[in-house]
PDB file of C-alpha atoms in Angstrom:
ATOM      1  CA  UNK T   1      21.831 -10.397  -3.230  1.00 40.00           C
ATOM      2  CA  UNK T   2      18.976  -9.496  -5.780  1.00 37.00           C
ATOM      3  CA  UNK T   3      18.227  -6.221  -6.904  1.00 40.00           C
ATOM      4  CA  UNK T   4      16.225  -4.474  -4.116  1.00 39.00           C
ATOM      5  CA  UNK T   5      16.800  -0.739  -5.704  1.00 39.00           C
ATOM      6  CA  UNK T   6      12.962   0.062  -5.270  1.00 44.00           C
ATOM      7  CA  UNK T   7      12.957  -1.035  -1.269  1.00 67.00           C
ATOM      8  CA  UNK T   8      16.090   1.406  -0.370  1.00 70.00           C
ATOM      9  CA  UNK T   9      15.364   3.078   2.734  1.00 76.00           C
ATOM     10  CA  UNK T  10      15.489   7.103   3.605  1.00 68.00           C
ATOM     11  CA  UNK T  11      16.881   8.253   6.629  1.00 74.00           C
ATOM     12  CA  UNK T  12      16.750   4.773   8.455  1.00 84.00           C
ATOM     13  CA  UNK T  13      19.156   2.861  10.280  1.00 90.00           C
ATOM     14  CA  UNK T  14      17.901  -0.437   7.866  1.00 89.00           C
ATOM     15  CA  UNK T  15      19.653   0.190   4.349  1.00 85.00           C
ATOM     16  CA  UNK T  16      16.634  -2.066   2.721  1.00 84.00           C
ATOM     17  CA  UNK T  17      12.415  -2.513   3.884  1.00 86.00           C
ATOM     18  CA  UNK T  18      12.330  -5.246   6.236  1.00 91.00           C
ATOM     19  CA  UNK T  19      11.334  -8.135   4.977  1.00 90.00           C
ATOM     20  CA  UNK T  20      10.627  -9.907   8.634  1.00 94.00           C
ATOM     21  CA  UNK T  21       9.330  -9.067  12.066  1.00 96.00           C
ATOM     22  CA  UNK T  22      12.680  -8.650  13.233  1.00 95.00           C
ATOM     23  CA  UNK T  23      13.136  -5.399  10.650  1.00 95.00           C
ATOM     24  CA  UNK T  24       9.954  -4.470  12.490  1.00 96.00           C
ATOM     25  CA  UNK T  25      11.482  -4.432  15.761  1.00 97.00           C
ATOM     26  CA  UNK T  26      14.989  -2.740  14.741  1.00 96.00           C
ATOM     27  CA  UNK T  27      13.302  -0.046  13.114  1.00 95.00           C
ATOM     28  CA  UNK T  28      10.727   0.690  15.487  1.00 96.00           C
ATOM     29  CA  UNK T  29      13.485   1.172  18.166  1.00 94.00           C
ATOM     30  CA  UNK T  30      14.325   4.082  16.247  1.00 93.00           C
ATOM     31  CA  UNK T  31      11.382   5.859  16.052  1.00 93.00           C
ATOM     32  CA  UNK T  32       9.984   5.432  19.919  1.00 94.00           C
ATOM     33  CA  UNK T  33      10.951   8.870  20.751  1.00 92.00           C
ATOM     34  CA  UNK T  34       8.606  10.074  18.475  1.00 91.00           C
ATOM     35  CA  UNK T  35       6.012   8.785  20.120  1.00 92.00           C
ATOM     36  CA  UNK T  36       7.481   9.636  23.726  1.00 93.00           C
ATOM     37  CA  UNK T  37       7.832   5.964  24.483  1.00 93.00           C
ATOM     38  CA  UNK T  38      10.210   4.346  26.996  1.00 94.00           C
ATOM     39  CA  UNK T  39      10.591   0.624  26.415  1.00 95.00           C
ATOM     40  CA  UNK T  40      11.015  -1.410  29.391  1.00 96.00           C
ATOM     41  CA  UNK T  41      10.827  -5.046  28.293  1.00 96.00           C
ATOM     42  CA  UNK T  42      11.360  -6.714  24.989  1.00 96.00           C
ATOM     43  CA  UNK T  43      10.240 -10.969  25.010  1.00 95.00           C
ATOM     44  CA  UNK T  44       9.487 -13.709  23.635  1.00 94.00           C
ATOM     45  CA  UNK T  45       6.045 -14.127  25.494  1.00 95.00           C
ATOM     46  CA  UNK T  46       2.823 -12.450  24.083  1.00 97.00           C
ATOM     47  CA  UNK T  47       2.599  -9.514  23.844  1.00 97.00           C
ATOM     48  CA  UNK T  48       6.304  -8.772  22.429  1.00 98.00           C
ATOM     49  CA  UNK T  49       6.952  -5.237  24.366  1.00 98.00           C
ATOM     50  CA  UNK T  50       5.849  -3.447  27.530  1.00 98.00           C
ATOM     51  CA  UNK T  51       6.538   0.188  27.084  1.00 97.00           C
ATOM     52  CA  UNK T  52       5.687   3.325  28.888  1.00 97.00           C
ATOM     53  CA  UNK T  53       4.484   6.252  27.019  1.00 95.00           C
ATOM     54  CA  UNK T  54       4.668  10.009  28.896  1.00 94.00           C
ATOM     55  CA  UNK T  55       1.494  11.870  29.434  1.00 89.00           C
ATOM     56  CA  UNK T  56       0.797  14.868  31.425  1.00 86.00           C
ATOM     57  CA  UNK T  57      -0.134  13.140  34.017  1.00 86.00           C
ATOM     58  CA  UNK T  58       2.879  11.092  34.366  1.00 92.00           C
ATOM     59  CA  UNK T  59       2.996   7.865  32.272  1.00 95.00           C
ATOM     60  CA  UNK T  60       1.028   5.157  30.861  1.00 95.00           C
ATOM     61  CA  UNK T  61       1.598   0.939  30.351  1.00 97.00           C
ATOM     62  CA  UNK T  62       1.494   0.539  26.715  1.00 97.00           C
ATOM     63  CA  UNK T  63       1.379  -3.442  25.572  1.00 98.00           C
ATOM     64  CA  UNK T  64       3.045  -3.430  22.004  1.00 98.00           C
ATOM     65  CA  UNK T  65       2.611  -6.452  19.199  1.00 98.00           C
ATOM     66  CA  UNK T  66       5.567  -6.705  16.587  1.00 98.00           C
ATOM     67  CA  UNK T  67       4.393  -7.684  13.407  1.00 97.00           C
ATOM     68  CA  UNK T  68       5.475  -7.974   9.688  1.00 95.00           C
ATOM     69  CA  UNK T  69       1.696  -6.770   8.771  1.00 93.00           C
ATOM     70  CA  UNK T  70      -1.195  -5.857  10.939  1.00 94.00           C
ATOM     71  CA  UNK T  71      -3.442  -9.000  10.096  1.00 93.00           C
ATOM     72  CA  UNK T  72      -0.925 -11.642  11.098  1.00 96.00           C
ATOM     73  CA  UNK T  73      -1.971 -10.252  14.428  1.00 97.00           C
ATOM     74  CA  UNK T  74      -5.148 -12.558  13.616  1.00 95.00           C
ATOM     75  CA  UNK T  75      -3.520 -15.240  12.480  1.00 95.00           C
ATOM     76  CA  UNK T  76      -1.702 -15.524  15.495  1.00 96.00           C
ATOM     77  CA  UNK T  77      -5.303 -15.640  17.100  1.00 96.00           C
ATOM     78  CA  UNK T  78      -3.508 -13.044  19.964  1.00 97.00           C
ATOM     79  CA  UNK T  79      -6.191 -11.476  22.274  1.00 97.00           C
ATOM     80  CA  UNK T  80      -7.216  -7.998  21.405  1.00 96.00           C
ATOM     81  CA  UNK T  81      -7.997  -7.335  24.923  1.00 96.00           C
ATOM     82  CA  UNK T  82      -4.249  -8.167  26.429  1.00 97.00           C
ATOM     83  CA  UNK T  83      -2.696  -5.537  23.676  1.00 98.00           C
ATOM     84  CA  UNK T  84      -2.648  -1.784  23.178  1.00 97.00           C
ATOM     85  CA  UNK T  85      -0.692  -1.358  19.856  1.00 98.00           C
ATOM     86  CA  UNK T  86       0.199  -3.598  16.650  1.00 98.00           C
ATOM     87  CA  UNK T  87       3.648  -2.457  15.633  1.00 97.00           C
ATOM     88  CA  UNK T  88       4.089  -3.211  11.702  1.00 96.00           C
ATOM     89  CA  UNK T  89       5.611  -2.760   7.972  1.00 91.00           C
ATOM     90  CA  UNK T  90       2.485  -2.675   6.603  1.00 86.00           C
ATOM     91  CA  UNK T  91      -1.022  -2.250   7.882  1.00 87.00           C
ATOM     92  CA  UNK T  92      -3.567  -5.084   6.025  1.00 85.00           C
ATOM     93  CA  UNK T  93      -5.808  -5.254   8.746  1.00 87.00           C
ATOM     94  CA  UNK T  94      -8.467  -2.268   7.365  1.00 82.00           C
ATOM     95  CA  UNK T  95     -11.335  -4.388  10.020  1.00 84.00           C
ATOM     96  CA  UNK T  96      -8.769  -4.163  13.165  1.00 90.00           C
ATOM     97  CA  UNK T  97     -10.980  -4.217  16.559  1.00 93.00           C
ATOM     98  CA  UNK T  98     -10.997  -0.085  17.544  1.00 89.00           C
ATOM     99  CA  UNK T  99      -9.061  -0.664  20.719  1.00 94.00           C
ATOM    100  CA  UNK T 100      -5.849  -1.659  18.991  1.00 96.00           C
ATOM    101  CA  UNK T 101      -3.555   0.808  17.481  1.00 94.00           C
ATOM    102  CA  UNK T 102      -1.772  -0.072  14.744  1.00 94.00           C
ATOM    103  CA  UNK T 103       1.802   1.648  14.023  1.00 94.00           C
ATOM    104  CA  UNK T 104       2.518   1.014   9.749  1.00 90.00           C
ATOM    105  CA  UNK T 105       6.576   2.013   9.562  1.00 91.00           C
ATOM    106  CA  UNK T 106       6.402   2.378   6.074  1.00 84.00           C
ATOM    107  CA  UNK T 107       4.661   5.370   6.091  1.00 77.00           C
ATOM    108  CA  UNK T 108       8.003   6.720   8.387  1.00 83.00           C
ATOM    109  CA  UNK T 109      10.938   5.973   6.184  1.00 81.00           C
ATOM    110  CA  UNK T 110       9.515   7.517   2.911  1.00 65.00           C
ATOM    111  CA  UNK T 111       8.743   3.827   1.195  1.00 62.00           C
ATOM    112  CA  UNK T 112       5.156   3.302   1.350  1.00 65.00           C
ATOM    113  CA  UNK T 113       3.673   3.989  -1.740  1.00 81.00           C
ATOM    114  CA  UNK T 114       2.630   1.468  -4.233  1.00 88.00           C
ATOM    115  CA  UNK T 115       1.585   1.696  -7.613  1.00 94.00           C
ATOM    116  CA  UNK T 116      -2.104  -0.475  -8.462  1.00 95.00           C
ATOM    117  CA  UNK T 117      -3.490  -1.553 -11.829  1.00 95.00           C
ATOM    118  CA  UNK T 118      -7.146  -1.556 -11.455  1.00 94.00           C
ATOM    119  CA  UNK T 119      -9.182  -3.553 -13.802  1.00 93.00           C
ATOM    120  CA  UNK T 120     -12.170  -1.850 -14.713  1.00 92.00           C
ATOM    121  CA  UNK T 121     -15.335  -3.911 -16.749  1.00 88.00           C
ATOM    122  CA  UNK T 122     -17.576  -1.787 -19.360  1.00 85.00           C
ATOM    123  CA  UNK T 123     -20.324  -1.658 -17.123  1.00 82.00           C
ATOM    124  CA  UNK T 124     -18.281   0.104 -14.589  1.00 82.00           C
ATOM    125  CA  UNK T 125     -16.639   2.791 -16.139  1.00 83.00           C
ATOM    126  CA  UNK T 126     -19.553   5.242 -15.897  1.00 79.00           C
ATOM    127  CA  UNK T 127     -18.067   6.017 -12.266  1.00 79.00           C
ATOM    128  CA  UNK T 128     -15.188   6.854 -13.126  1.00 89.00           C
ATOM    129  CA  UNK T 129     -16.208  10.157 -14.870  1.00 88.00           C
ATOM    130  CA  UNK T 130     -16.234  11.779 -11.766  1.00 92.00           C
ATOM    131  CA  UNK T 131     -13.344  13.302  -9.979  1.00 94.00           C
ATOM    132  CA  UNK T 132     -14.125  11.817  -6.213  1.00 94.00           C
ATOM    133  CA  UNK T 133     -15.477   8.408  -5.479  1.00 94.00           C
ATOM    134  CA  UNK T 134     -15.848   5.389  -3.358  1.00 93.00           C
ATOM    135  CA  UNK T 135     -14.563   2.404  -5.019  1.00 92.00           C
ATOM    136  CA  UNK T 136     -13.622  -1.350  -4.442  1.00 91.00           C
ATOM    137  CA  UNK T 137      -9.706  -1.922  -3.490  1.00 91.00           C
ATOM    138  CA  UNK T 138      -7.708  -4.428  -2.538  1.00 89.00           C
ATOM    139  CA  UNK T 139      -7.464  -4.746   1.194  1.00 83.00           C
ATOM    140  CA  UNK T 140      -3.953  -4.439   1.293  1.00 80.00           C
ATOM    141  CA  UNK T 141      -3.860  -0.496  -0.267  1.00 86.00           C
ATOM    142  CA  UNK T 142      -2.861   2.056   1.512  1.00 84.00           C
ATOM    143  CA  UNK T 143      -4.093   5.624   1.974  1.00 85.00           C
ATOM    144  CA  UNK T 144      -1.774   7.946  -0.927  1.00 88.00           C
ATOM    145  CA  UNK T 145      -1.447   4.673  -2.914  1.00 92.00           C
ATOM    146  CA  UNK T 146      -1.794   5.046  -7.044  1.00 95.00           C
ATOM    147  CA  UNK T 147      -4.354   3.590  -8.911  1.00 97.00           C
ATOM    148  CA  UNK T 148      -4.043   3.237 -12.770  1.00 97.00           C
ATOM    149  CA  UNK T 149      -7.318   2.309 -14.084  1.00 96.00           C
ATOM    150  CA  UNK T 150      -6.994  -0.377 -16.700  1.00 96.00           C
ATOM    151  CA  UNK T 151     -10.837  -0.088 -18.691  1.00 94.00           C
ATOM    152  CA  UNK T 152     -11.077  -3.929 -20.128  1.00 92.00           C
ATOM    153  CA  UNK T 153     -12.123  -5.109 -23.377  1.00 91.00           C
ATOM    154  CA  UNK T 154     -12.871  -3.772 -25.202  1.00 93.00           C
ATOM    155  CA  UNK T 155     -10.612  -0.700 -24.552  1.00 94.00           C
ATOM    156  CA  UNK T 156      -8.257  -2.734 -23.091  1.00 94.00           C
ATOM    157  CA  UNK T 157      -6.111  -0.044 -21.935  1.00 96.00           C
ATOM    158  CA  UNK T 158      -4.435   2.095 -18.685  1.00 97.00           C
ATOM    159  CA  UNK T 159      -6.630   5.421 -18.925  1.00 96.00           C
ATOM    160  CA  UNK T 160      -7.035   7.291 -15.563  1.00 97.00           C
ATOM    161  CA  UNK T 161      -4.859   7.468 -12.812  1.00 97.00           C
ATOM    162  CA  UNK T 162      -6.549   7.716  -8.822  1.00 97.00           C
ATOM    163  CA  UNK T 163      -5.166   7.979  -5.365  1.00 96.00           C
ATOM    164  CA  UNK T 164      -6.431   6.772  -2.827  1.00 94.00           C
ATOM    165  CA  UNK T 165      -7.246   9.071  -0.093  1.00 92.00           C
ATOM    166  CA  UNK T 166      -9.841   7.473   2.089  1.00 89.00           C
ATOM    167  CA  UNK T 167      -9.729   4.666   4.850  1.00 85.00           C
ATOM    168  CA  UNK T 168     -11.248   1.056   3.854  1.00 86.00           C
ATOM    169  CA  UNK T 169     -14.721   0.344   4.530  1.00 88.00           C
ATOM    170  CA  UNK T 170     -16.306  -3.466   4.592  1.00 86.00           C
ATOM    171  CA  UNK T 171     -19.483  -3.231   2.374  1.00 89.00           C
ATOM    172  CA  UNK T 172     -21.536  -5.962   0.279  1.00 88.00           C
ATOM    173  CA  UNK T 173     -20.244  -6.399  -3.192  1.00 83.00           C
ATOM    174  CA  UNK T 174     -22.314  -5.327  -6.099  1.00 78.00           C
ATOM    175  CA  UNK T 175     -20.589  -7.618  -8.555  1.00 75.00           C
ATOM    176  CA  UNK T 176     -20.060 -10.758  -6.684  1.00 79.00           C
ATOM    177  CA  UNK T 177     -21.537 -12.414  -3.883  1.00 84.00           C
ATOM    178  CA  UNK T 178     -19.849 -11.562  -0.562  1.00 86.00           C
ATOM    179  CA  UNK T 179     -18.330  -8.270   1.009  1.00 90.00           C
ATOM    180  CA  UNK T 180     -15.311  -6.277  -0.570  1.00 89.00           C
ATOM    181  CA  UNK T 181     -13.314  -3.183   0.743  1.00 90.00           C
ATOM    182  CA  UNK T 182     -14.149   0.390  -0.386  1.00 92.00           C
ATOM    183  CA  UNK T 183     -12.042   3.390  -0.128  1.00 92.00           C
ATOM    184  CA  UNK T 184     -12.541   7.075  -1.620  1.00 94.00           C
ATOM    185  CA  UNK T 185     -10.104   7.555  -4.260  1.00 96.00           C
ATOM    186  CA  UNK T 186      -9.315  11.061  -6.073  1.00 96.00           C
ATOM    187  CA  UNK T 187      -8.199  11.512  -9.517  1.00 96.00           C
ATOM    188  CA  UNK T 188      -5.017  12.637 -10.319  1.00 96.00           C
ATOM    189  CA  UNK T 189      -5.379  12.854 -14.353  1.00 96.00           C
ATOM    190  CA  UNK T 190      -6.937  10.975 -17.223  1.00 96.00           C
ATOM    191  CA  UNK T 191      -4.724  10.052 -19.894  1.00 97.00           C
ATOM    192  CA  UNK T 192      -5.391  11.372 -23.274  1.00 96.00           C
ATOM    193  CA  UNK T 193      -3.331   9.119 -25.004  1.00 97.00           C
ATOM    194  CA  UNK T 194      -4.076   6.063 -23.154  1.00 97.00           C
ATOM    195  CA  UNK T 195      -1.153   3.090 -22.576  1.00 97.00           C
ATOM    196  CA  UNK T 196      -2.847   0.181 -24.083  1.00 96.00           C
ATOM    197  CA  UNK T 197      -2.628  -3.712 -22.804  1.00 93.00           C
ATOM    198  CA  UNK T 198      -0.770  -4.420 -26.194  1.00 94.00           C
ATOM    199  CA  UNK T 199       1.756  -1.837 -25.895  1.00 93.00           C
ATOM    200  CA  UNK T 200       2.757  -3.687 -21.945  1.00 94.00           C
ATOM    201  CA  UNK T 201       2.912  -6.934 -24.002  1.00 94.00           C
ATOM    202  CA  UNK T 202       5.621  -5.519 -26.405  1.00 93.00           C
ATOM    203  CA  UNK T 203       7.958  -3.916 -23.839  1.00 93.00           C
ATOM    204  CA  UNK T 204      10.547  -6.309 -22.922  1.00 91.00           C
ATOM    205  CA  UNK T 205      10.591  -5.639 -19.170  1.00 91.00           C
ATOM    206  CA  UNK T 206       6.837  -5.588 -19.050  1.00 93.00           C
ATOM    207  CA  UNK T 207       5.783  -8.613 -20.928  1.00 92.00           C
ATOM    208  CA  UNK T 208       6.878 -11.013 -18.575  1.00 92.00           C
ATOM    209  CA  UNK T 209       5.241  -9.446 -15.551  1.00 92.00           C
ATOM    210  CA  UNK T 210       2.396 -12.039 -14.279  1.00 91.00           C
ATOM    211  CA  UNK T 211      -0.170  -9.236 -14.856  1.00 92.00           C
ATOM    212  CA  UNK T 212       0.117  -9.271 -18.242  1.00 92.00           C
ATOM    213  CA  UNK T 213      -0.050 -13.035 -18.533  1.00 90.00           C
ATOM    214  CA  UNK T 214      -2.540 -13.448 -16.580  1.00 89.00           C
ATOM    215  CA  UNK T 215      -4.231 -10.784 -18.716  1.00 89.00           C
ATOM    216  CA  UNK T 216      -4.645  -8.029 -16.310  1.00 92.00           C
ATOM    217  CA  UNK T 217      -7.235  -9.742 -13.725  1.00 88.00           C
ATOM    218  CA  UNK T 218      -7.303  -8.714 -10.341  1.00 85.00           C
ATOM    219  CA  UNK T 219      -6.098  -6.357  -8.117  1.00 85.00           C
ATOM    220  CA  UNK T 220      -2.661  -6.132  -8.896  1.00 91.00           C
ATOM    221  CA  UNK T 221       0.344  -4.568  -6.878  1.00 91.00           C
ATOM    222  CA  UNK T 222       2.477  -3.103  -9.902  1.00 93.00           C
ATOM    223  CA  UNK T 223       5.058  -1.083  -7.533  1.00 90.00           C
ATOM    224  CA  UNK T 224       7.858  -3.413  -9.438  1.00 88.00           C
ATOM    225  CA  UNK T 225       7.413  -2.307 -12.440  1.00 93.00           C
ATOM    226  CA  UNK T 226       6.600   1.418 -12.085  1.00 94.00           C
ATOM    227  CA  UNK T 227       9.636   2.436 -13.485  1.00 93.00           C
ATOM    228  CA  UNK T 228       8.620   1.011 -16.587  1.00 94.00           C
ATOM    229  CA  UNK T 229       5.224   1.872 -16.473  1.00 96.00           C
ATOM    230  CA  UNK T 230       5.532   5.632 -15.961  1.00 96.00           C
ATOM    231  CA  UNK T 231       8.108   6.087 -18.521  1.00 95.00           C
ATOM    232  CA  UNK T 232       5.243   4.878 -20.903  1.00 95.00           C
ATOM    233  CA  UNK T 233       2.940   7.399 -19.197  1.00 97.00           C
ATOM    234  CA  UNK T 234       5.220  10.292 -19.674  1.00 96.00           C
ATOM    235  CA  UNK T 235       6.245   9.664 -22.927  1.00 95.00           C
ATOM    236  CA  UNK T 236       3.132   9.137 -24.531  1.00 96.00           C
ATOM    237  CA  UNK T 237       1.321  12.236 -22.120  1.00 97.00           C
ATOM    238  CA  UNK T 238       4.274  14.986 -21.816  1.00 96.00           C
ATOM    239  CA  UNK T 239       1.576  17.515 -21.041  1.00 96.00           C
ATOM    240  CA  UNK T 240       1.141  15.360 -17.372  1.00 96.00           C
ATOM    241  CA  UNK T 241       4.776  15.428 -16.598  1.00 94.00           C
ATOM    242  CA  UNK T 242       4.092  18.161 -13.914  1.00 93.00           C
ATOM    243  CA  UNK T 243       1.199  16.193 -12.592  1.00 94.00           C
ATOM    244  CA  UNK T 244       2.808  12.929 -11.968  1.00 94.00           C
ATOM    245  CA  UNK T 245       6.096  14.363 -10.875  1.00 91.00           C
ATOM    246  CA  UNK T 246       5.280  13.517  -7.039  1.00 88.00           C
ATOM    247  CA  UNK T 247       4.846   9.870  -8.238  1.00 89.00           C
ATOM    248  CA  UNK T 248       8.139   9.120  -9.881  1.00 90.00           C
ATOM    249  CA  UNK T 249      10.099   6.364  -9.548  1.00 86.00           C
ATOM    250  CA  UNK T 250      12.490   8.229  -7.811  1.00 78.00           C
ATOM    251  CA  UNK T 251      10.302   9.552  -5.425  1.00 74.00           C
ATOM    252  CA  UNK T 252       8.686   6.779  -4.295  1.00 68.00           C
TER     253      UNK T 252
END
């Protein structure tokens, strides 16, 4: 079995983070009486689960999608109008129609956070002197999600840390043609003695990460090698130890 360490489970009746719809399903049956839901009918036919929820007035039909993430709801090409709630690990779906609730489990068994590198070009970095922002994210963040802002060349180094504590917004691109998703973001610190791009390509857990061969483009998911990462952080900025505590490895 490989090394799942960072996907152990709090609290839940799954050891590891499903990996599969049927996780989904098997956790989710744990967690309906938080919601005050009685399940009637689990199936094969669309839409997976016909539940009844309690309300003062008695108690209402809830239709219930199971999915691994929220967009593959779309995918699917399900009707929005024959479904009340999109049950999932991980919510990807930031444009869902209004009248669908979506459910992201992650957020309910203490493993949701992941760690982002977020490439940053010269002519951007002017924004980032501010402690509050809007900024351009990868669609599949999450709100409380960390953002280490890598300034490129010619810095070329991780400098600022973020979180991101705003919901996704579809808005027209100002450095490509095309939309992108937006999000406010806070900052946590700035790093006065930055990790630099060469110091990931010396570390011999880091080096081999795609990121740094592909030379840090994109939005990149990092949450793999935090561990690494922070211990870089820490050691080089003791002074932000306090700070960042909330974000260790362990805690995540």
């Amino acid at each position: 079995m490989p090394d799942k360490r960072s996907e152990i489970l709090e609290k839940a009746p799954l050891h590891y983070a499903p990996t599969n719809e049927f996780g989904v399903v098997y956790l989710f049956a744990s967690i309906a009486p938080k919601f005050r839901i009685r399940v009637e009918e689990i199936r094969a036919a669309f839409p997976d689960c016909i539940a009844y929820q309690k309300t003062g007035n008695g108690e209402k039909k809830i239709r219930i999608e199971f999915e691994f993430k929220s967009r593959n709801f779309k995918t699917h090409k399900h009707s929005t109008e024959e479904c009340d709630w999109i049950v999932c690990w991980e919510d990807n779906w930031p444009d869902c129609p209004e009248n669908l609730k979506i459910i992201e489990l992650k957020h309910y068994f203490g493993f949701g956070t992941k760690i982002w590198i977020q490439p940053v070009i010269s002519d951007q970095t002017q924004g980032l002197n501010k402690n509050k922002l809007t900024w351009g994210l990868s669609a599949n963040s999450s709100i409380g999600d960390l953002l280490l802002i890598y300034r490129a060349s010619p810095t070329k180094a991780i400098t600022d840390i973020f979180v991101r504590t705003g919901e996704l917004v579809k808005e027209k691109a100002s450095w490509r043609k095309g939309t992108a998703y937006f999000a406010e973001i806070k900052r946590v610190c700035k790093l006065e003695s930055p990790v630099f791009w060469e110091d990931l390509k010396k570390d011999k857990f880091i080096k081999t990460a795609y990121f740094v061969r592909n030379n840090m483009q994109g939005n990149i998911d990092a949450t793999e090698y935090w561990h690494f990462i922070y211990e870089k952080i820490i050691k080089r900025n003791p002074e932000i130890n306090k700070i960042l505590e909330k974000y260790s490895p362990e805690k995540l």
